Coordinates of C-alpha atoms and ligand atoms in Angstrom, one line a residue:
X113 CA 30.0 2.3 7.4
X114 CA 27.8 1.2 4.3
X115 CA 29.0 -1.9 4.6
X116 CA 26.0 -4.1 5.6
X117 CA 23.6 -1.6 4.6
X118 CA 21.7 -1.5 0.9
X119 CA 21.3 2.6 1.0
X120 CA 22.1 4.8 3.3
X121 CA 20.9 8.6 2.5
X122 CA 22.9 10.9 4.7
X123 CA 22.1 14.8 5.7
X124 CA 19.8 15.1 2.9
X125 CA 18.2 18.7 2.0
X126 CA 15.6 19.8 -0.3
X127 CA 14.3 22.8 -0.4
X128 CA 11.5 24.2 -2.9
X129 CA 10.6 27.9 -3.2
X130 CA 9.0 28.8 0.7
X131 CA 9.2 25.1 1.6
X132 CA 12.3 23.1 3.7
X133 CA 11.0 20.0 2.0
X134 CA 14.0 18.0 3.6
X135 CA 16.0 19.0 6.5
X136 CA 19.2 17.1 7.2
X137 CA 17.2 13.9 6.8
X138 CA 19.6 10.5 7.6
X139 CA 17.8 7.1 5.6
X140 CA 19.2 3.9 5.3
X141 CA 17.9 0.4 4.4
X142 CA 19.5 -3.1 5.3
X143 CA 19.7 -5.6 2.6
X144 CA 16.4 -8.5 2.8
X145 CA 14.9 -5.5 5.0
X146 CA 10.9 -4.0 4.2
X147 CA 11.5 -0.6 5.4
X148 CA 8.5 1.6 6.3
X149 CA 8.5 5.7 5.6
X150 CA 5.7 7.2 8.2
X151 CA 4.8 10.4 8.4
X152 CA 1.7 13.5 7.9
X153 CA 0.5 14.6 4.8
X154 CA 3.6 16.7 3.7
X155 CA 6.0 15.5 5.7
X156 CA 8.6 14.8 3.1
X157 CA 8.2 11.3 2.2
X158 CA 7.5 11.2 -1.3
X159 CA 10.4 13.9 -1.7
X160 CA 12.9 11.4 0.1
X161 CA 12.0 8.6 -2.4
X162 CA 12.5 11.6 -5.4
X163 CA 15.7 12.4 -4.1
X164 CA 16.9 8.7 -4.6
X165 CA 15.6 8.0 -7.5
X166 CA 16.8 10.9 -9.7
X167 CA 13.6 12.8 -9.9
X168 CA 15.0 15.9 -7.8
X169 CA 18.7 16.0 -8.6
X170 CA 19.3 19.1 -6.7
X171 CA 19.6 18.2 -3.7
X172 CA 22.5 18.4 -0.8
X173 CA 23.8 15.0 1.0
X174 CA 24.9 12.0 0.2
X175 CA 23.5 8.9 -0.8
X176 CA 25.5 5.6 -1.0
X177 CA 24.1 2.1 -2.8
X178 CA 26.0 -1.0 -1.4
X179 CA 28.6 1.5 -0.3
X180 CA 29.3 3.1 -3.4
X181 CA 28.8 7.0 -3.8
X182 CA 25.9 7.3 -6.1
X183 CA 24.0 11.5 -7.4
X184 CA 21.3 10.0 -9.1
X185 CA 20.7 12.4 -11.9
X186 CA 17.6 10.9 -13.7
X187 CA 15.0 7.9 -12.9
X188 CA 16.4 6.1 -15.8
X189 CA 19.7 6.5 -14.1
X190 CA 18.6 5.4 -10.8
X191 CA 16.8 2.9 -12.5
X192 CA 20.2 1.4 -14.0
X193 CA 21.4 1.2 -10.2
X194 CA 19.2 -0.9 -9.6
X195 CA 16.4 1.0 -8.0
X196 CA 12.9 0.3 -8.8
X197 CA 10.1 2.8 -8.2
X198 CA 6.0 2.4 -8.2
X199 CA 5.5 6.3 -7.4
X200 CA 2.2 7.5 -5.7
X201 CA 0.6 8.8 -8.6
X202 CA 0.6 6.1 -11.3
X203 CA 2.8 7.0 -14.5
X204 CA 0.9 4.7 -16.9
X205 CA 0.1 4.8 -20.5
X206 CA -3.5 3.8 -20.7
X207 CA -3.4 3.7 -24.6
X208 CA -0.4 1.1 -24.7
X209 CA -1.6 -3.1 -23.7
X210 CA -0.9 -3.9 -20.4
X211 CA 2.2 -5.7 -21.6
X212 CA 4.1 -2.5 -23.4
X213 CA 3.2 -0.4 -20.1
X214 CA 5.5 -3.5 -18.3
X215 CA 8.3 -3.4 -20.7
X216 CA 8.0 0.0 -22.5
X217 CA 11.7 1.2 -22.8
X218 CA 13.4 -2.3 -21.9
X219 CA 11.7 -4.8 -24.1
X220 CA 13.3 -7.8 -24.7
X221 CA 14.8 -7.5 -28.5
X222 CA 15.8 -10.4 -31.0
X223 CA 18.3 -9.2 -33.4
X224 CA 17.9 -5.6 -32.7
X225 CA 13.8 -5.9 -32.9
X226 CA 11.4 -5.9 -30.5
X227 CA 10.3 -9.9 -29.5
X228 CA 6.5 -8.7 -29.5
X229 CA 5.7 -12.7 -28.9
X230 CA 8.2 -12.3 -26.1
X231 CA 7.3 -9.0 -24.5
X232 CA 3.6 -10.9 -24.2
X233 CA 5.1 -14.0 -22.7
X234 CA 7.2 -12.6 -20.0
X235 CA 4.5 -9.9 -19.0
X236 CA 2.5 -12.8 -18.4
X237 CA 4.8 -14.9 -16.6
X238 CA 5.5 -11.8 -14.1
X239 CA 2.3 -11.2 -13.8
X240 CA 1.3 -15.2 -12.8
X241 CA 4.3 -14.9 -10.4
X242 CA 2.7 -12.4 -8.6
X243 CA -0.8 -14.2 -8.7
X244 CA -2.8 -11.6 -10.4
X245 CA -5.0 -14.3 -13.0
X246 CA -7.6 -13.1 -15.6
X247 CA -5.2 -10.4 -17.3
X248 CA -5.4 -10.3 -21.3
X249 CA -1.4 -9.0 -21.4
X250 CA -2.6 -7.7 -25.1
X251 CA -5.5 -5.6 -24.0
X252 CA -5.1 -1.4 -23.5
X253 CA -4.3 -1.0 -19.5
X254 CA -7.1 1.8 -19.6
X255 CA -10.0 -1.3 -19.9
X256 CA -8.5 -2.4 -16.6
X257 CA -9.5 -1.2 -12.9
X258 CA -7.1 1.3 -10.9
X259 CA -6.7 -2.4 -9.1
X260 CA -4.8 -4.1 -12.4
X261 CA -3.4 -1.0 -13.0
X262 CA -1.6 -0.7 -9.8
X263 CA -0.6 -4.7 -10.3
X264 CA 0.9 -3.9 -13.8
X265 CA 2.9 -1.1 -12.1
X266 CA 4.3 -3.5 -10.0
X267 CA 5.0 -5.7 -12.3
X268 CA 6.7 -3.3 -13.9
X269 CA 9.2 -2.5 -11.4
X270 CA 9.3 -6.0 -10.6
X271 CA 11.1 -6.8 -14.5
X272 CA 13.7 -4.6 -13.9
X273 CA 14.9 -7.2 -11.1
X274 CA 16.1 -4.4 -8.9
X275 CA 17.9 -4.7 -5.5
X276 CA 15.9 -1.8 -4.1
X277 CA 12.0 -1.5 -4.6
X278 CA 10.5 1.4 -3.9
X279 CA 6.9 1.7 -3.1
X280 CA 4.9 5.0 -2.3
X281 CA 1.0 3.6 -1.4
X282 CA 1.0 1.0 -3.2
X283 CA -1.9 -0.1 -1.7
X284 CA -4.2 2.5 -1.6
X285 CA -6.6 1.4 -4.5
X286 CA -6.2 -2.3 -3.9
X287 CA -8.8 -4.5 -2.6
X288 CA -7.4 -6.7 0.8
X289 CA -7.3 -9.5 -1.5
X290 CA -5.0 -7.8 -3.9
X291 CA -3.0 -6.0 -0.9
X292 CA -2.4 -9.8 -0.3
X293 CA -1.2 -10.5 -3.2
X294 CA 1.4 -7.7 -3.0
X295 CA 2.6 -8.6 0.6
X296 CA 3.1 -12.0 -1.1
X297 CA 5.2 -10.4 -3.8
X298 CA 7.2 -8.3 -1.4
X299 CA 7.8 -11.5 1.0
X300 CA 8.9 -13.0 -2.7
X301 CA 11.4 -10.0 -3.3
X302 CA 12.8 -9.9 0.1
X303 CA 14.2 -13.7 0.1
X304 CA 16.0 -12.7 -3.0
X305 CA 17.7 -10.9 -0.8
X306 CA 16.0 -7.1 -2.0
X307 CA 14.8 -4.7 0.0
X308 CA 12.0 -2.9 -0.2
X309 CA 10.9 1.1 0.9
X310 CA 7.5 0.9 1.5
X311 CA 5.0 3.8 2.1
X312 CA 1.5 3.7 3.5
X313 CA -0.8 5.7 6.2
X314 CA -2.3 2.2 7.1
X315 CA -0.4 1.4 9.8
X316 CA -2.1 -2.3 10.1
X317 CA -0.4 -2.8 6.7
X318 CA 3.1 -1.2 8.6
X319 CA 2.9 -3.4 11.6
X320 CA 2.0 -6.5 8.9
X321 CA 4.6 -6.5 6.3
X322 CA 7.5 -4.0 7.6
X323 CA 10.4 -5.0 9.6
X324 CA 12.0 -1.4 10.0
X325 CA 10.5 2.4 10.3
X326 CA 12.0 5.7 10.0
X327 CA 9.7 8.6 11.1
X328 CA 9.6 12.3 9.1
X329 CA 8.0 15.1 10.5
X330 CA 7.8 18.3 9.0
X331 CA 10.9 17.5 6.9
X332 CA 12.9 16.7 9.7
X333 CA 14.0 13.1 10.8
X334 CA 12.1 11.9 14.3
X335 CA 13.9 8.8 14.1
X336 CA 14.5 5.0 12.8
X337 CA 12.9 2.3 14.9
X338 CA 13.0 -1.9 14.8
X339 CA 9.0 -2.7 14.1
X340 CA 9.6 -5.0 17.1
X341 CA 10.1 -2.2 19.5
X342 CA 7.1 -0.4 18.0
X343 CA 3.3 0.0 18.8
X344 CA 0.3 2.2 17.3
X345 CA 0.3 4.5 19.8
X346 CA 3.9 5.2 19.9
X347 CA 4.4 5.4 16.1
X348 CA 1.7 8.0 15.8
X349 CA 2.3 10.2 18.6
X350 CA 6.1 10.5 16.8
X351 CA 4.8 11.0 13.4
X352 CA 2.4 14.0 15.1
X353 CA 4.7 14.9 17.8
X354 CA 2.4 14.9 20.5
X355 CA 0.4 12.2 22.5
X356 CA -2.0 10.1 20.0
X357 CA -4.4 8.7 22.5
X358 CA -6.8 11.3 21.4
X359 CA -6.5 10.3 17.5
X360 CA -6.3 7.0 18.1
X361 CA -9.6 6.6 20.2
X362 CA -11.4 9.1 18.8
X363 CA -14.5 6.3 19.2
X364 CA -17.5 9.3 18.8
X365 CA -20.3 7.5 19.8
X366 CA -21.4 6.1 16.2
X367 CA -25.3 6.8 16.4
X368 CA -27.4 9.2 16.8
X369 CA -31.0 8.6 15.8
X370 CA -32.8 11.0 13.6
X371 CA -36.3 10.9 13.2
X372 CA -36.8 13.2 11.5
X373 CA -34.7 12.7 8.7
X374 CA -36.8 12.6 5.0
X375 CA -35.9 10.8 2.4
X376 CA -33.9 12.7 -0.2
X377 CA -33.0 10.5 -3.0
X378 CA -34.9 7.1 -3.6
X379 CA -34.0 4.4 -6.0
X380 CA -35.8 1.6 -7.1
X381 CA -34.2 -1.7 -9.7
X382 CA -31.4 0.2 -10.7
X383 CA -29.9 -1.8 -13.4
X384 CA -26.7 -1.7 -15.3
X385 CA -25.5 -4.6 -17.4
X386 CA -23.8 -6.7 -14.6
X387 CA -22.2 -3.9 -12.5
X388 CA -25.4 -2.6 -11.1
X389 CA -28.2 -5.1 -10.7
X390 CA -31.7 -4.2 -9.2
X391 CA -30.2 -2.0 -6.7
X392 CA -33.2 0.1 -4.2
X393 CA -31.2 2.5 -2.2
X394 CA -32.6 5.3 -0.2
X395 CA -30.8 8.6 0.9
X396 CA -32.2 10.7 3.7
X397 CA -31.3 14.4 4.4
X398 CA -29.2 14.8 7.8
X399 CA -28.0 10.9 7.4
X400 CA -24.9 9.7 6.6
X401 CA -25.8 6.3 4.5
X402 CA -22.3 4.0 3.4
X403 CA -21.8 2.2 0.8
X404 CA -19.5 -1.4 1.3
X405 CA -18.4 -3.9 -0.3
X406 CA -15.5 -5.5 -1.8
X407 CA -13.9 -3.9 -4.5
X408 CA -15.6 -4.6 -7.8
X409 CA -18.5 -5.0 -6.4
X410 CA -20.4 -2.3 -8.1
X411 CA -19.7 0.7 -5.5
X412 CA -18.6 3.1 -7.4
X413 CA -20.8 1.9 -10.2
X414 CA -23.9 2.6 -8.0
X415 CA -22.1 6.1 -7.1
X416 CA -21.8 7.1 -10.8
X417 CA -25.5 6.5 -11.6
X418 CA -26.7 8.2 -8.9
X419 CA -24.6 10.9 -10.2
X420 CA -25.3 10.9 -14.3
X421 CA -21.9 9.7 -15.0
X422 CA -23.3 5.9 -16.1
X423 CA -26.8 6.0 -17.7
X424 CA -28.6 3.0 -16.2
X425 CA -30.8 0.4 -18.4
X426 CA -33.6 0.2 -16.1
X427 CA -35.1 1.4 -12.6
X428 CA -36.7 5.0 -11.4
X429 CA -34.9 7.4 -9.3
X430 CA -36.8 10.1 -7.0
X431 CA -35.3 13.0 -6.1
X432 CA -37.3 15.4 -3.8
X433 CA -40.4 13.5 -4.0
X434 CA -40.3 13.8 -8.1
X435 CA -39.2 11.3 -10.2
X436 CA -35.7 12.6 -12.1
X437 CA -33.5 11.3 -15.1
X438 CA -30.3 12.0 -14.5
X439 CA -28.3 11.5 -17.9
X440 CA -25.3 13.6 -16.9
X441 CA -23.3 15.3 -13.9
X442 CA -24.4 18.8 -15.0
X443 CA -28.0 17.3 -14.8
X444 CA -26.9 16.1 -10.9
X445 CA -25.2 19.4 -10.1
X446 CA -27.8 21.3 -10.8
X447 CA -30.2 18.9 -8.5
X448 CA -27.8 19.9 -6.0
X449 CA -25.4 17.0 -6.1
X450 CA -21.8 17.1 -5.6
X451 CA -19.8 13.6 -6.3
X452 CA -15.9 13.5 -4.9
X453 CA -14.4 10.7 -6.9
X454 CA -11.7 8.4 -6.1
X455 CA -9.7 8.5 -9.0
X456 CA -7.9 11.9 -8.3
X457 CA -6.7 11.9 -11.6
X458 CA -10.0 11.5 -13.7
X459 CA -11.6 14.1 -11.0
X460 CA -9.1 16.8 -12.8
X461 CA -7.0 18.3 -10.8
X462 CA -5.4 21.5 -12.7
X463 CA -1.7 21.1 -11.7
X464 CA -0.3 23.9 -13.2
X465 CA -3.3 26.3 -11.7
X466 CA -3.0 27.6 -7.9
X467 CA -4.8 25.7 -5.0
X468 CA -7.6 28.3 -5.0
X469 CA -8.4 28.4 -8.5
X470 CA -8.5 24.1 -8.1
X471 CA -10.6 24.4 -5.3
X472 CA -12.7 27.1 -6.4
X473 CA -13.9 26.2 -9.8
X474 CA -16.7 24.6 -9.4
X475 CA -18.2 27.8 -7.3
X476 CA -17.0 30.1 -10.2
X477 CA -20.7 31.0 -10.9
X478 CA -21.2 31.7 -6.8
X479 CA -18.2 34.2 -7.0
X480 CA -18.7 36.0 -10.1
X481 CA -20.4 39.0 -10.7
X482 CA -21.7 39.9 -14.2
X483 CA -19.1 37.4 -15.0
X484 CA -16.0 39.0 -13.6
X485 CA -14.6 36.9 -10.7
X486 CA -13.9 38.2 -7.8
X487 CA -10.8 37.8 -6.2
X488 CA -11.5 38.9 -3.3
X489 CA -14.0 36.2 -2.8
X490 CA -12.1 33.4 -4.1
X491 CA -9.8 33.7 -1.9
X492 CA -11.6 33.8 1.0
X493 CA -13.4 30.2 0.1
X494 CA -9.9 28.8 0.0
X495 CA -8.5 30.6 3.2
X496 CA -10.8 29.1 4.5
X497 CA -10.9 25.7 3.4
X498 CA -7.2 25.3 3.9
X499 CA -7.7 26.1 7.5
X500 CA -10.8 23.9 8.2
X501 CA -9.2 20.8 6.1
X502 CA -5.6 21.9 7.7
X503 CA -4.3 22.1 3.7
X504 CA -0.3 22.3 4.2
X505 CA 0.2 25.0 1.4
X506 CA 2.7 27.6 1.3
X507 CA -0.3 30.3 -0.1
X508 CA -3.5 29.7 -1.4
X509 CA -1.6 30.8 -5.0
X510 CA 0.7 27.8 -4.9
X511 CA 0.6 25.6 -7.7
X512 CA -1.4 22.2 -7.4
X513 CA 1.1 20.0 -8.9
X514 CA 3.4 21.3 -5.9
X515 CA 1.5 20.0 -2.9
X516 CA 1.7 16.5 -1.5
X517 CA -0.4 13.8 -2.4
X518 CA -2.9 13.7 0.4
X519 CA -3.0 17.5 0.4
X520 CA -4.3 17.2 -3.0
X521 CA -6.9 15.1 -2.0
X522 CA -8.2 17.5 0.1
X523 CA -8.3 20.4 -2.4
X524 CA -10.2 18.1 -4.2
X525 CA -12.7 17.5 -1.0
X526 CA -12.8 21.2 -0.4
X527 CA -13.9 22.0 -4.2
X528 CA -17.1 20.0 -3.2
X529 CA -17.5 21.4 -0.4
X530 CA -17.6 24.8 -1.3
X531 CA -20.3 23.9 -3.7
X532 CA -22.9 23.7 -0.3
X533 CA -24.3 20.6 -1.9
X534 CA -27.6 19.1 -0.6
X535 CA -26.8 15.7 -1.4
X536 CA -22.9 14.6 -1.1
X537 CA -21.4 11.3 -2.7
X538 CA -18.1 10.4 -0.9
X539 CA -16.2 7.9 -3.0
X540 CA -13.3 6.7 -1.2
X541 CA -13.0 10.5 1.0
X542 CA -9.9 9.4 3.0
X543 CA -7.6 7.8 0.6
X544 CA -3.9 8.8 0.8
X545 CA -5.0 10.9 3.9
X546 CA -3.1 10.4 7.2
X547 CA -4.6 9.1 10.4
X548 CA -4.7 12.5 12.1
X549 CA -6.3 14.1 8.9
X550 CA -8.7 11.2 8.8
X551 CA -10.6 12.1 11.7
X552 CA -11.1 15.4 10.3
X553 CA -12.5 14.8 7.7
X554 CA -14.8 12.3 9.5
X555 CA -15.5 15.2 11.6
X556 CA -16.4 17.0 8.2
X557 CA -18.5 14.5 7.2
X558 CA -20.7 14.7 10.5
X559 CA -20.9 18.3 10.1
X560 CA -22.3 18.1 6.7
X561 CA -25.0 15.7 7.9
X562 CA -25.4 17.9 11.0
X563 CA -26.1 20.6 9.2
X564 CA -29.1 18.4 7.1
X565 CA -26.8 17.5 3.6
X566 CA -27.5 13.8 2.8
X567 CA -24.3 11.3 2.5
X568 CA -23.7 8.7 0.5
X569 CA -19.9 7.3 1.5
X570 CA -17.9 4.6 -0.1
X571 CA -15.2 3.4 2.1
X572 CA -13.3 -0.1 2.1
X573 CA -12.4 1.0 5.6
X574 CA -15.0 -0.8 7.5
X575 CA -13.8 1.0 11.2
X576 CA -14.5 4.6 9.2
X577 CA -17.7 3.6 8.0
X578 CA -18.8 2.4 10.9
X579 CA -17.9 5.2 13.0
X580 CA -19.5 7.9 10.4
X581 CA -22.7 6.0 8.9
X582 CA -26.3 6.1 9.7
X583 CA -27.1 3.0 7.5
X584 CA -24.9 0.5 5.7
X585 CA -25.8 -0.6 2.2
X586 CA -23.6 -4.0 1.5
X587 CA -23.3 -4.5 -2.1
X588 CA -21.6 -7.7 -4.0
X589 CA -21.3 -8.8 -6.8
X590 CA -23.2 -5.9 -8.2
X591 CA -26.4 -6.5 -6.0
X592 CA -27.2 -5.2 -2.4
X593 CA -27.0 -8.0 -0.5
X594 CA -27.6 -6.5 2.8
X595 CA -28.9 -2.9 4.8
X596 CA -27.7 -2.3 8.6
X597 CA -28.7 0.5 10.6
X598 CA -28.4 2.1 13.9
X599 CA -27.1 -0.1 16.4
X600 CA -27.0 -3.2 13.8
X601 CA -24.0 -1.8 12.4
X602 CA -21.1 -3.4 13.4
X603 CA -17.7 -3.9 11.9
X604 CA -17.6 -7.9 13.2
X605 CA -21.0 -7.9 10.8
X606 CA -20.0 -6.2 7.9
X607 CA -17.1 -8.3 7.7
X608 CA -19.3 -11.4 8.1
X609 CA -21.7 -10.2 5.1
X610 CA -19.0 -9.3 2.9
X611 CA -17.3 -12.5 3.0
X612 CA -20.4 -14.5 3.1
X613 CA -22.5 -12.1 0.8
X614 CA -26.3 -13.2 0.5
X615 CA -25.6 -16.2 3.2
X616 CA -25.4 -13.9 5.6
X617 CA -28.9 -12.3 5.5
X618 CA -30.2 -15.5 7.0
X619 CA -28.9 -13.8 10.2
X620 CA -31.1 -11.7 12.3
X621 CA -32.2 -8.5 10.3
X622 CA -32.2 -4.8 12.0
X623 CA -35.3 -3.1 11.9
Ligands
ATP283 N1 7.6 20.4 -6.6 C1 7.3 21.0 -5.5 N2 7.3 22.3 -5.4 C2 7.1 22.9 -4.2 N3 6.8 22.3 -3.0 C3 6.8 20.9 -3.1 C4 7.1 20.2 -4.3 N4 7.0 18.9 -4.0 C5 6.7 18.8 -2.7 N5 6.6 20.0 -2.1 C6 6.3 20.3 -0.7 O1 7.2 19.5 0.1 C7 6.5 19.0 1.3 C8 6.7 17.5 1.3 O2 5.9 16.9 0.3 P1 5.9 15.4 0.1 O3 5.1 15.2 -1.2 O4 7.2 14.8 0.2 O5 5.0 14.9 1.3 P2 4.5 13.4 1.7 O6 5.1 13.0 3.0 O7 4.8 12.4 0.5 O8 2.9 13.6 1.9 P3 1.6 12.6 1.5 O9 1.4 11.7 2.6 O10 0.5 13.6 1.4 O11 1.9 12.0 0.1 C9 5.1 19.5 1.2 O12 5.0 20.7 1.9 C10 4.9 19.9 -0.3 O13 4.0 20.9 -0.5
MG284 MG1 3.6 11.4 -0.8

């Protein structure tokens, strides 16, 4: 036993207050091996990954490096082993250059100092290995996109030259270019002879780059399985436990014309310096209008001028047939606007406050009388948001910081919600969300239109946009290089317009 494998994790338990977290859960990775963890939103993944790397000590089981018996008591510890971790939420200093962030705590010292010079050199080096170009080492990480920072992460765990690499979505704010870049680094990292834990809900990524799986559900082991032995359909009906036909071609028939629908928001030469150039982008209530593009090309940009959070330099923006200056979110909240960001952690999430008071903050007014919240009321926003978003919470008291990545992202969702906004910006909605989850909230996101709200969704999933959009607005390169609607939209065409950009309007136009 343990002899030809790099970890083996056996019986493991974890149990937090009112949760089985880990039940009796067998891991173990082959040297040179990419080994996928797959499971639901809360199914015990990230808690696997703490256990081995010394964030939960207390734990039962055993774990065994190379063979040898190892408790891990602490990351740094773990870290010592020889395990490297990139966790799901990013543990960055934004204040520090990108370079300290790399080799904060292990920095290469000549006689007892720091080498500054040094620190610079080889945090360049690393990060040329990896192919990541137009990085200024010296610069503050917080100048650079959730992209770079993600990169400098991995750079990070890459300078600690560890046998084990551990990644929990590593790709989830990385463009396909960049999620290239990393497949090229782990292929790099493997023929040392490393292994890799890798963790991602997009199982095109799984089938790409992973040679192994094990499967959690509900804290519990389904099983390990050889990629080679594997397909879509059988890997998600284990990680639900049930047949996944139905998630898997839940193909709704994408469009549905509406007439009737009235323009909402219109904008005309929205400009900001080189992120936002001349943009005209209309928004109609019942319609679900996306937003794509490649990453940096002025998405989010556009989303946050729509919603006050960037001031633009020029252009007019109507809002309910009157022209509006939106200079800050209060100004678009009280227009009725409700913006969902990407970033979770810039959104604010309260982690030492419950689920419900998260969720329900932004309604405060709604459920306050003479200033006193009800409780009462409160509570039954988040009942029932946790039961329409199917929120995996012990109680709508628990704390944030306790629930699991993707269930935070859906608090997050919900507090918009709640809000009953007339015009909804989606930036990114389904990020760290798991497949089954996804077609909820694509579900959601019909509703909302259904019920007359007007959409604006960002999404670098092409298949989800197309499934939930009315229109397509293309941007690149911080212009809009391209509109498809109804039947026009296609996921063959968006990917031809966003790799051809402008080229491709010379192709036939949709009315
Ligand atoms: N510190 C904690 N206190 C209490 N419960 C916790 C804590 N950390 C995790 N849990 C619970 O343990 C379960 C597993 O969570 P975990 O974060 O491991 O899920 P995951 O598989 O990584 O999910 P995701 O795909 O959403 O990231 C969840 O029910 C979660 O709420
Ligand atoms: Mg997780």
């Amino acid at each position: 036993m343990g002899q030809d494998l790099l970890l083996e994790m056996k019986g493991i338990c974890k149990s937090f207050p009112g949760v089985k977290a880990l039940a009796d859960v067998d891991f173990s990775v082959a040297p040179g091996d990419v080994h996928s963890l797959i499971g639901e939103n809360g199914a015990g993944k990230s808690t696997l990954i703490k256990v081995l790397t010394g964030i939960y000590p207390r734990y039962t089981g055993e774990i065994f490096l190379d063979g040898e018996y190892i408790a891990p008591a602490n990351a740094t510890e773990s870290q010592a082993e020889g395990v490297s971790t990139i966790y799901q939420e990013l543990n960055l200093a934004p204040y520090l250059s990108v370079a300290e962030n790399i080799f904060i705590g292990h920095e290469p010292r000549r006689y007892g100092m720091i080498d500054w010079k040094s620190v610079r050199r080889k945090a360049a080096e690393i990060l040329a290995d990896m192919g990541v170009d137009g990085v200024n080492v010296a610069k503050p990480l917080g100048e650079y996109s959730v992209a770079i920072q993600q990169m400098t992460a991995i750079a990070r765990a890459l300078s600690f030259d560890a046998r084990l690499l551990v990644m929990d979505e590593p790709t989830s704010s990385l463009s396909e270019t960049e999620v290239a870049i990393l497949f090229n680094v782990i292929r790099r990292v493997k023929a040392r002879g490393a292994s890799v834990i890798f963790i991602s809900h997009k199982m095109d990524e799984v089938f790409e780059i992973c040679d192994r799986a094990t499967i959690l559900r509900d804290g519990k082991l389904v099983g390990a399985y050889s990629m080679s032995e594997m397909t879509k359909l059988k890997m998600v009906s284990l990680m639900i436990g049930r047949d996944a036909t139905s998630v898997l071609h839940n193909k709704k028939t994408a469009y549905v014309s509406k007439d009737d629908s009235q323009t909402l928001l219109a904008a005309r030469g929205l400009q900001r310096g080189r992120k936002t150039r001349q943009i005209d982008i209309d928004i109609a209530s019942g319609q679900v209008l996306g937003v794509s593009g490649l990453l940096g090309s002025g998405r989010t940009e556009l989303a946050k001028i729509l919603f006050g959070d960037n001031v633009p330099d020029a252009g007019r923006i109507d809002y309910d047939g009157r022209q509006v200056h939106i200079k800050t979110p209060r100004d678009a909240i009280r227009l009725g606007m409700g913006f969902c960001s990407e970033d979770r952690k810039a959104e604010g999430i309260f982690p030492n406050m419950t689920v419900m008071e998260n969720m329900t903050i932004g309604v405060l007014d709604d459920v306050s009388r003479f200033g006193v919240m009800s409780a009462g009321a409160q509570l039954k926003i988040a009942e029932k948001y946790i039961e329409k978003l199917k929120i995996k919470v012990s109680s709508p008291g628990q704390k944030m910081r306790e629930l699991s990545g993707g269930n935070q992202q859906k608090v997050l969702l919900a507090r918009w919600l709640c809000k009953k906004p007339v015009l909804m910006i989606l930036d990114e909605p389904t990020r760290g969300i798991d497949l089954g989850a996804k077609s909820e909230i694509e579900e959601i996101i019909a509703e909302l239109a259904g019920s007359g709200v007007a959409v604006l969704m960002i999404s670098s999933e092409l298949e989800e946009l197309v499934r939930s959009c009315d229109r397509i607005a293309v941007l690149s390169d911080g212009k809009k290089v391209s509109e498809l609607s109804g039947r026009g939209i296609s996921e063959e065409r968006l990917v031809d317009i966003i790799a051809h950009g402008a080229d491709a309007l010379e192709g036939p136009r949709d009315a």
